[in-house]
GROMACS .gro file of C-alpha atoms in nm:
model
  413
    1MET     CA    1   0.000   0.000   0.000
    2HIS     CA    2   0.285   0.235   0.083
    3HIS     CA    3   0.442   0.181  -0.260
    4PHE     CA    4   0.106   0.227  -0.428
    5ARG     CA    5   0.061   0.568  -0.263
    6LYS     CA    6   0.397   0.675  -0.404
    7LEU     CA    7   0.280   0.583  -0.754
    8VAL     CA    8  -0.049   0.772  -0.731
    9PRO     CA    9   0.093   1.119  -0.818
   10TYR     CA   10   0.270   0.977  -1.125
   11ILE     CA   11  -0.044   0.799  -1.243
   12ILE     CA   12  -0.254   1.114  -1.200
   13GLY     CA   13   0.011   1.325  -1.374
   14SER     CA   14   0.023   1.088  -1.671
   15VAL     CA   15  -0.355   1.092  -1.707
   16LEU     CA   16  -0.365   1.473  -1.691
   17LEU     CA   17  -0.086   1.497  -1.949
   18LEU     CA   18  -0.273   1.272  -2.191
   19LEU     CA   19  -0.595   1.465  -2.139
   20GLY     CA   20  -0.412   1.793  -2.191
   21LEU     CA   21  -0.260   1.672  -2.519
   22TYR     CA   22  -0.602   1.554  -2.636
   23VAL     CA   23  -0.762   1.890  -2.556
   24LEU     CA   24  -0.477   2.076  -2.731
   25CYS     CA   25  -0.505   1.864  -3.046
   26ARG     CA   26  -0.883   1.901  -3.057
   27GLY     CA   27  -0.854   2.272  -3.002
   28LEU     CA   28  -0.611   2.310  -3.292
   29LEU     CA   29  -0.837   2.108  -3.522
   30ILE     CA   30  -1.146   2.309  -3.427
   31ALA     CA   31  -0.957   2.636  -3.470
   32GLY     CA   32  -0.838   2.531  -3.813
   33GLU     CA   33  -1.185   2.423  -3.923
   34ASN     CA   34  -1.334   2.757  -3.817
   35GLY     CA   35  -1.066   2.961  -3.992
   36TRP     CA   36  -0.924   3.111  -3.675
   37GLY     CA   37  -0.589   3.279  -3.711
   38GLY     CA   38  -0.609   3.557  -3.969
   39ASN     CA   39  -0.243   3.514  -4.063
   40GLY     CA   40  -0.314   3.171  -4.214
   41PHE     CA   41  -0.110   2.990  -3.949
   42PHE     CA   42  -0.325   2.675  -3.940
   43LYS     CA   43  -0.339   2.658  -4.316
   44LYS     CA   44   0.038   2.686  -4.348
   45LEU     CA   45   0.120   2.455  -4.057
   46PRO     CA   46   0.098   2.122  -4.250
   47GLY     CA   47   0.318   2.255  -4.529
   48LYS     CA   48   0.573   2.393  -4.285
   49LEU     CA   49   0.584   2.066  -4.092
   50GLU     CA   50   0.632   1.880  -4.419
   51GLU     CA   51   0.917   2.113  -4.512
   52LEU     CA   52   1.072   2.051  -4.171
   53ALA     CA   53   1.048   1.675  -4.226
   54VAL     CA   54   1.209   1.705  -4.570
   55ASP     CA   55   1.497   1.913  -4.435
   56THR     CA   56   1.552   1.675  -4.145
   57TYR     CA   57   1.518   1.337  -4.312
   58ASN     CA   58   1.633   1.393  -4.669
   59GLY     CA   59   1.875   1.099  -4.668
   60ILE     CA   60   1.976   1.125  -5.031
   61LEU     CA   61   2.141   1.464  -5.013
   62THR     CA   62   2.149   1.562  -4.648
   63TRP     CA   63   2.394   1.466  -4.377
   64GLU     CA   64   2.522   1.652  -4.075
   65THR     CA   65   2.748   1.614  -3.775
   66GLU     CA   66   2.595   1.724  -3.445
   67THR     CA   67   2.935   1.792  -3.289
   68GLU     CA   68   3.009   2.047  -3.561
   69THR     CA   69   2.773   2.297  -3.404
   70GLY     CA   70   2.825   2.179  -3.048
   71SER     CA   71   2.457   2.100  -3.000
   72ARG     CA   72   2.312   1.798  -2.827
   73PRO     CA   73   2.147   1.526  -3.039
   74GLY     CA   74   1.796   1.637  -3.129
   75GLU     CA   75   1.849   1.994  -3.012
   76GLY     CA   76   1.861   2.136  -3.365
   77MET     CA   77   1.544   1.956  -3.463
   78GLY     CA   78   1.372   2.084  -3.150
   79ARG     CA   79   1.462   2.440  -3.242
   80LYS     CA   80   1.320   2.388  -3.592
   81VAL     CA   81   0.991   2.260  -3.451
   82MET     CA   82   0.966   2.560  -3.218
   83ASP     CA   83   1.041   2.796  -3.507
   84VAL     CA   84   0.753   2.646  -3.706
   85LEU     CA   85   0.499   2.644  -3.422
   86PHE     CA   86   0.598   2.975  -3.263
   87PRO     CA   87   0.764   3.205  -3.524
   88PRO     CA   88   0.921   3.530  -3.401
   89MET     CA   89   0.676   3.821  -3.394
   90GLU     CA   90   0.874   4.034  -3.638
   91GLU     CA   91   0.846   3.765  -3.907
   92GLU     CA   92   0.465   3.759  -3.905
   93THR     CA   93   0.447   4.043  -4.155
   94GLU     CA   94   0.667   3.869  -4.410
   95GLN     CA   95   0.503   3.702  -4.708
   96GLU     CA   96   0.746   3.411  -4.665
   97THR     CA   97   0.823   3.279  -4.320
   98VAL     CA   98   0.950   2.946  -4.446
   99THR     CA   99   1.321   2.880  -4.427
  100GLU     CA  100   1.446   2.711  -4.740
  101GLN     CA  101   1.715   2.482  -4.607
  102GLU     CA  102   2.044   2.409  -4.778
  103THR     CA  103   2.037   2.141  -5.041
  104VAL     CA  104   2.318   1.964  -4.864
  105THR     CA  105   2.432   2.012  -4.505
  106GLU     CA  106   2.789   1.900  -4.523
  107GLN     CA  107   3.062   1.820  -4.272
  108GLU     CA  108   3.327   2.093  -4.294
  109THR     CA  109   3.661   1.972  -4.166
  110GLU     CA  110   3.800   2.325  -4.150
  111SER     CA  111   3.490   2.522  -4.055
  112GLU     CA  112   3.675   2.763  -3.826
  113THR     CA  113   3.916   2.852  -4.106
  114GLU     CA  114   3.634   2.894  -4.356
  115GLN     CA  115   3.451   3.127  -4.122
  116ASN     CA  116   3.737   3.373  -4.157
  117LEU     CA  117   3.773   3.351  -4.535
  118VAL     CA  118   3.543   3.643  -4.607
  119SER     CA  119   3.524   3.970  -4.418
  120GLU     CA  120   3.190   4.063  -4.268
  121GLU     CA  121   3.239   4.401  -4.433
  122GLU     CA  122   3.164   4.269  -4.785
  123THR     CA  123   3.026   4.528  -5.023
  124SER     CA  124   2.648   4.508  -4.996
  125VAL     CA  125   2.402   4.530  -5.281
  126GLU     CA  126   2.287   4.865  -5.149
  127GLU     CA  127   2.632   4.997  -5.241
  128THR     CA  128   2.600   4.857  -5.594
  129SER     CA  129   2.422   5.083  -5.839
  130ALA     CA  130   2.363   5.086  -6.211
  131GLU     CA  131   2.663   5.318  -6.247
  132THR     CA  132   2.897   5.081  -6.060
  133ASP     CA  133   3.154   4.884  -6.257
  134PRO     CA  134   3.036   4.520  -6.230
  135SER     CA  135   3.392   4.401  -6.178
  136SER     CA  136   3.408   4.597  -5.852
  137VAL     CA  137   3.164   4.350  -5.697
  138SER     CA  138   3.420   4.072  -5.725
  139VAL     CA  139   3.702   4.025  -5.473
  140PHE     CA  140   3.914   3.847  -5.735
  141SER     CA  141   4.027   4.140  -5.948
  142ASN     CA  142   4.393   4.046  -5.901
  143ALA     CA  143   4.355   3.668  -5.905
  144ALA     CA  144   4.571   3.500  -6.167
  145ILE     CA  145   4.369   3.202  -6.291
  146PRO     CA  146   4.521   3.036  -6.601
  147MET     CA  147   4.285   3.017  -6.897
  148PRO     CA  148   4.234   2.693  -7.091
  149ALA     CA  149   4.237   2.663  -7.468
  150ALA     CA  150   3.895   2.721  -7.622
  151GLU     CA  151   3.673   2.412  -7.611
  152SER     CA  152   3.980   2.201  -7.526
  153LEU     CA  153   3.776   1.929  -7.353
  154ARG     CA  154   3.490   1.887  -7.603
  155GLN     CA  155   3.436   1.528  -7.717
  156SER     CA  156   3.301   1.384  -8.041
  157PRO     CA  157   2.922   1.432  -8.058
  158GLN     CA  158   2.719   1.147  -7.912
  159VAL     CA  159   2.390   1.021  -8.055
  160LEU     CA  160   2.114   1.070  -7.799
  161PRO     CA  161   1.801   0.849  -7.766
  162TRP     CA  162   1.551   1.119  -7.860
  163ASP     CA  163   1.273   0.872  -7.950
  164LYS     CA  164   1.295   0.697  -7.614
  165MET     CA  165   1.285   1.033  -7.436
  166LYS     CA  166   0.929   1.081  -7.557
  167ASP     CA  167   0.827   0.828  -7.294
  168PHE     CA  168   0.764   1.002  -6.961
  169HIS     CA  169   0.897   0.720  -6.745
  170PHE     CA  170   1.214   0.674  -6.953
  171LEU     CA  171   1.281   1.048  -6.942
  172LEU     CA  172   1.230   1.067  -6.567
  173ASP     CA  173   1.433   0.756  -6.485
  174GLN     CA  174   1.727   0.829  -6.714
  175TYR     CA  175   1.785   1.201  -6.659
  176PHE     CA  176   1.624   1.304  -6.329
  177ILE     CA  177   1.617   1.223  -5.959
  178LEU     CA  178   1.278   1.297  -5.805
  179ASP     CA  179   1.303   1.373  -5.435
  180PRO     CA  180   1.043   1.184  -5.226
  181SER     CA  181   0.900   1.519  -5.116
  182ALA     CA  182   0.822   1.628  -5.473
  183ALA     CA  183   0.595   1.525  -5.759
  184ILE     CA  184   0.588   1.601  -6.132
  185ASP     CA  185   0.355   1.512  -6.419
  186GLU     CA  186   0.379   1.460  -6.794
  187GLU     CA  187   0.253   1.810  -6.870
  188LEU     CA  188   0.564   1.963  -6.717
  189LEU     CA  189   0.809   1.684  -6.792
  190ASN     CA  190   0.783   1.605  -7.161
  191LEU     CA  191   1.040   1.624  -7.436
  192ASP     CA  192   0.858   1.872  -7.660
  193ALA     CA  193   0.805   2.118  -7.374
  194LEU     CA  194   1.162   2.088  -7.248
  195MET     CA  195   1.336   2.117  -7.585
  196GLY     CA  196   1.082   2.350  -7.747
  197LYS     CA  197   1.166   2.657  -7.538
  198ASN     CA  198   1.390   2.917  -7.698
  199LEU     CA  199   1.646   3.001  -7.429
  200THR     CA  200   1.873   3.228  -7.630
  201ILE     CA  201   1.955   3.565  -7.475
  202HIS     CA  202   2.049   3.909  -7.603
  203THR     CA  203   2.426   3.951  -7.595
  204ASP     CA  204   2.445   4.303  -7.739
  205THR     CA  205   2.330   4.462  -7.414
  206ASP     CA  206   2.483   4.756  -7.230
  207GLY     CA  207   2.580   4.576  -6.910
  208PRO     CA  208   2.622   4.220  -6.782
  209GLN     CA  209   2.406   3.940  -6.919
  210ILE     CA  210   2.494   3.680  -6.654
  211LEU     CA  211   2.496   3.695  -6.273
  212ILE     CA  212   2.693   3.441  -6.066
  213TYR     CA  213   2.648   3.432  -5.689
  214HIS     CA  214   2.679   3.184  -5.402
  215THR     CA  215   2.409   3.128  -5.139
  216HIS     CA  216   2.665   2.909  -4.958
  217SER     CA  217   2.993   3.092  -5.007
  218GLN     CA  218   3.200   2.899  -4.753
  219GLU     CA  219   3.198   2.566  -4.936
  220ALA     CA  220   3.554   2.441  -4.987
  221PHE     CA  221   3.729   2.131  -5.121
  222ALA     CA  222   3.959   1.846  -5.021
  223ASP     CA  223   4.283   2.040  -5.077
  224SER     CA  224   4.164   2.398  -5.021
  225ARG     CA  225   4.432   2.622  -4.872
  226PRO     CA  226   4.317   2.798  -4.554
  227GLY     CA  227   4.242   3.165  -4.613
  228ASP     CA  228   4.257   3.150  -4.995
  229LEU     CA  229   3.925   3.247  -5.151
  230ARG     CA  230   4.034   3.101  -5.484
  231ASP     CA  231   4.012   2.755  -5.326
  232THR     CA  232   3.645   2.793  -5.229
  233ILE     CA  233   3.329   2.780  -5.437
  234MET     CA  234   3.369   3.156  -5.488
  235GLY     CA  235   3.701   3.093  -5.661
  236VAL     CA  236   3.530   2.838  -5.883
  237GLY     CA  237   3.267   3.101  -5.965
  238GLU     CA  238   3.541   3.344  -6.062
  239ARG     CA  239   3.690   3.077  -6.286
  240LEU     CA  240   3.354   3.037  -6.460
  241LYS     CA  241   3.323   3.413  -6.499
  242GLU     CA  242   3.663   3.445  -6.665
  243ILE     CA  243   3.599   3.163  -6.912
  244LEU     CA  244   3.257   3.301  -7.007
  245THR     CA  245   3.407   3.647  -7.049
  246GLU     CA  246   3.739   3.576  -7.218
  247GLN     CA  247   3.645   3.280  -7.437
  248TYR     CA  248   3.277   3.336  -7.513
  249GLY     CA  249   3.233   3.713  -7.500
  250PHE     CA  250   2.968   3.735  -7.229
  251GLU     CA  251   2.970   4.012  -6.971
  252VAL     CA  252   2.940   3.854  -6.626
  253LEU     CA  253   2.881   4.001  -6.281
  254HIS     CA  254   3.021   3.786  -5.999
  255HIS     CA  255   2.849   3.880  -5.673
  256THR     CA  256   3.051   3.769  -5.369
  257LYS     CA  257   2.847   3.878  -5.070
  258VAL     CA  258   2.828   3.616  -4.792
  259TYR     CA  259   2.491   3.474  -4.679
  260ASP     CA  260   2.591   3.168  -4.476
  261MET     CA  261   2.782   3.339  -4.194
  262ILE     CA  262   2.585   3.478  -3.898
  263ASP     CA  263   2.774   3.661  -3.623
  264GLY     CA  264   3.101   3.510  -3.743
  265LYS     CA  265   2.969   3.153  -3.742
  266LEU     CA  266   2.871   2.919  -4.022
  267ASP     CA  267   2.489   2.924  -4.038
  268ARG     CA  268   2.298   2.826  -4.351
  269ASN     CA  269   1.945   2.807  -4.211
  270LYS     CA  270   1.834   3.140  -4.361
  271ALA     CA  271   2.086   3.179  -4.642
  272TYR     CA  272   1.828   3.161  -4.922
  273ASN     CA  273   1.601   3.413  -4.751
  274LEU     CA  274   1.896   3.648  -4.697
  275ALA     CA  275   2.018   3.620  -5.056
  276ALA     CA  276   1.682   3.678  -5.229
  277PRO     CA  277   1.640   4.055  -5.170
  278ASP     CA  278   2.001   4.122  -5.272
  279VAL     CA  279   1.963   3.928  -5.596
  280GLU     CA  280   1.640   4.118  -5.665
  281ALA     CA  281   1.825   4.446  -5.608
  282ILE     CA  282   2.102   4.342  -5.848
  283LEU     CA  283   1.850   4.249  -6.118
  284LYS     CA  284   1.684   4.588  -6.073
  285ALA     CA  285   2.018   4.771  -6.089
  286TYR     CA  286   2.129   4.572  -6.395
  287PRO     CA  287   1.822   4.505  -6.613
  288SER     CA  288   2.057   4.364  -6.877
  289ILE     CA  289   2.106   4.046  -6.667
  290GLN     CA  290   1.913   3.754  -6.816
  291VAL     CA  291   2.081   3.453  -6.651
  292VAL     CA  292   2.116   3.393  -6.275
  293ILE     CA  293   2.351   3.117  -6.155
  294ASP     CA  294   2.369   3.011  -5.790
  295LEU     CA  295   2.687   2.802  -5.782
  296HIS     CA  296   2.734   2.548  -5.502
  297ARG     CA  297   2.950   2.255  -5.403
  298ASP     CA  298   2.755   1.944  -5.305
  299GLY     CA  299   2.818   1.756  -4.981
  300VAL     CA  300   2.770   1.381  -5.011
  301GLU     CA  301   2.935   1.158  -4.752
  302ASP     CA  302   3.219   0.943  -4.890
  303TYR     CA  303   3.153   1.043  -5.253
  304ARG     CA  304   3.391   1.215  -5.493
  305PHE     CA  305   3.223   1.276  -5.828
  306VAL     CA  306   3.493   1.297  -6.095
  307THR     CA  307   3.534   1.207  -6.461
  308GLU     CA  308   3.808   1.270  -6.720
  309PHE     CA  309   3.825   1.447  -7.054
  310ASN     CA  310   4.141   1.452  -7.265
  311GLY     CA  311   4.344   1.341  -6.964
  312LYS     CA  312   4.214   1.616  -6.734
  313PRO     CA  313   4.026   1.524  -6.415
  314VAL     CA  314   3.691   1.704  -6.403
  315ALA     CA  315   3.443   1.731  -6.116
  316LYS     CA  316   3.092   1.625  -6.213
  317ILE     CA  317   2.812   1.877  -6.181
  318MET     CA  318   2.441   1.847  -6.104
  319PHE     CA  319   2.157   2.081  -6.196
  320PHE     CA  320   1.904   2.127  -5.916
  321ASN     CA  321   1.546   2.243  -5.974
  322GLY     CA  322   1.285   2.349  -5.721
  323LEU     CA  323   0.930   2.266  -5.831
  324SER     CA  324   0.729   2.442  -5.557
  325TYR     CA  325   0.517   2.129  -5.558
  326SER     CA  326   0.473   1.880  -5.275
  327ALA     CA  327   0.394   1.513  -5.332
  328ARG     CA  328   0.161   1.525  -5.034
  329ASN     CA  329  -0.008   1.866  -5.052
  330GLY     CA  330   0.028   1.972  -5.415
  331PRO     CA  331   0.138   2.329  -5.501
  332VAL     CA  332   0.345   2.498  -5.232
  333GLU     CA  333   0.139   2.816  -5.237
  334TYR     CA  334   0.365   3.015  -5.006
  335LEU     CA  335   0.657   2.962  -5.250
  336PRO     CA  336   0.515   3.073  -5.588
  337ASN     CA  337   0.739   3.045  -5.892
  338PRO     CA  338   0.617   3.152  -6.237
  339TYR     CA  339   0.934   3.018  -6.402
  340ILE     CA  340   0.924   2.649  -6.307
  341ALA     CA  341   0.882   2.529  -6.667
  342ASP     CA  342   1.141   2.774  -6.804
  343ASN     CA  343   1.404   2.681  -6.548
  344LEU     CA  344   1.340   2.310  -6.593
  345ALA     CA  345   1.384   2.348  -6.970
  346PHE     CA  346   1.705   2.546  -6.910
  347SER     CA  347   1.855   2.271  -6.694
  348PHE     CA  348   1.743   1.999  -6.935
  349GLN     CA  349   1.881   2.165  -7.249
  350LEU     CA  350   2.214   2.214  -7.073
  351GLN     CA  351   2.201   1.850  -6.964
  352MET     CA  352   2.146   1.740  -7.325
  353LYS     CA  353   2.440   1.948  -7.450
  354ALA     CA  354   2.654   1.786  -7.182
  355GLU     CA  355   2.531   1.438  -7.282
  356GLU     CA  356   2.617   1.517  -7.643
  357TYR     CA  357   2.964   1.669  -7.602
  358TYR     CA  358   3.073   1.577  -7.247
  359PRO     CA  359   2.923   1.233  -7.168
  360GLY     CA  360   2.947   1.157  -6.796
  361PHE     CA  361   3.000   1.521  -6.696
  362THR     CA  362   2.657   1.571  -6.538
  363ARG     CA  363   2.473   1.378  -6.271
  364ASN     CA  364   2.096   1.345  -6.310
  365ILE     CA  365   1.893   1.663  -6.257
  366TYR     CA  366   1.762   1.674  -5.900
  367LEU     CA  367   1.398   1.777  -5.852
  368GLN     CA  368   1.292   1.910  -5.511
  369SER     CA  369   0.961   2.034  -5.372
  370LEU     CA  370   1.075   2.383  -5.261
  371ARG     CA  371   1.190   2.687  -5.461
  372TYR     CA  372   1.551   2.791  -5.382
  373ASN     CA  373   1.512   3.146  -5.521
  374GLN     CA  374   1.455   3.018  -5.874
  375HIS     CA  375   1.152   3.247  -5.899
  376LEU     CA  376   1.382   3.544  -5.958
  377SER     CA  377   1.457   3.473  -6.325
  378SER     CA  378   1.333   3.266  -6.618
  379HIS     CA  379   1.696   3.158  -6.666
  380SER     CA  380   1.776   3.051  -6.308
  381LEU     CA  381   2.024   2.775  -6.235
  382LEU     CA  382   2.127   2.612  -5.911
  383ILE     CA  383   2.439   2.407  -5.985
  384GLU     CA  384   2.615   2.164  -5.752
  385SER     CA  385   2.978   2.125  -5.861
  386GLY     CA  386   3.157   1.823  -5.716
  387THR     CA  387   3.162   1.747  -5.344
  388GLN     CA  388   3.379   1.820  -5.042
  389LEU     CA  389   3.610   1.536  -5.157
  390ASN     CA  390   3.691   1.685  -5.499
  391THR     CA  391   4.009   1.886  -5.550
  392VAL     CA  392   4.034   2.251  -5.649
  393GLU     CA  393   4.189   2.148  -5.981
  394GLU     CA  394   3.893   1.922  -6.061
  395GLU     CA  395   3.653   2.203  -5.977
  396TYR     CA  396   3.835   2.456  -6.194
  397ASN     CA  397   3.846   2.207  -6.482
  398ALA     CA  398   3.470   2.155  -6.453
  399MET     CA  399   3.404   2.517  -6.541
  400GLU     CA  400   3.540   2.463  -6.895
  401PRO     CA  401   3.266   2.225  -7.015
  402LEU     CA  402   3.006   2.414  -6.810
  403ALA     CA  403   3.094   2.740  -6.985
  404ASP     CA  404   3.086   2.566  -7.323
  405ILE     CA  405   2.737   2.419  -7.280
  406LEU     CA  406   2.610   2.751  -7.141
  407ASN     CA  407   2.741   2.926  -7.451
  408GLN     CA  408   2.577   2.671  -7.681
  409VAL     CA  409   2.233   2.697  -7.520
  410LEU     CA  410   2.234   3.074  -7.465
  411ARG     CA  411   2.343   3.140  -7.825
  412GLY     CA  412   2.117   2.873  -7.974
  413LYS     CA  413   2.396   2.662  -8.119
   0.00000   0.00000   0.00000
């Protein structure tokens, strides 16, 4: 009897807890059914929870090390849940409160060094005007990057299976990876729609035609030298800029502002939200820009994606497209994107040029349910170049075939 009395408070507490959870759940359901919450909280909650689940459990592309941030197991997920259920008051007025997570959360072996690679006093977009020399945006004005011979890596043209590509399932299986969170139909993914779009741009403009930037600027490689920006993804972006400019005659603006460092620490949770208004400001300041490239380095555990052309090791690349469409809930209404079809066609036509002249250079196009700032231009690209295990040389070499296929598609060759 004495032991039973000790258990009574625990039994009562458990019963009250269960009753409380039941009342809370019923209250939320009733509130949602009656349209309570003028800010659309209950309507957005399922989508936000789905996004949280995708970010947390995306096993194909996502991996993280808890000790990297010094948090306890599960602590980061707990913070995400709290952010979804109880967003900060100042964010309630924003049209988008969702945080578009990084495509890949990678393990950085030299994170402390990378945190110091770029000064927090980077030139902001507000300091960039239409009268500013585009080259002043780059921090690589004195970087000596050797230029390759024109089209030195191009291979003999391959014959592609165009007839087979007319089949939806063949097309999807052979050239795409559909994330479990996303869905796509034959109306959007069909050969005529993808290849029928004219993606040529005007090259006789007064100002840059192409913008290169990096939502995740701190991504580095297996042999990156500490403190050398040329050995990061920003250096790879500068390499691409120089090839496009010197060999193909494009005018390119390379924007090098940092979006994945918060208070001196690596933090990519809000990088896409931070980058969006700056990219919009650049496009307004330079209306001549028609192509927007967000250049990344992928992070896949124990994988080094590399091929070889004419004896040169080349990192493989992957085009990444956000569909703003959830397999569970349909259109992601809080992430509208009028350019889904255009951007998908852009990635696919580049993929086909790579298949024709650089077989094995590209991984399959990855399709995700979110947006990743691809609503900002009808020629938006998110490109993953190599992984954390590729070398700087392999990354630099990859920009040669990438620049070539960009030139072919943008000039209609």
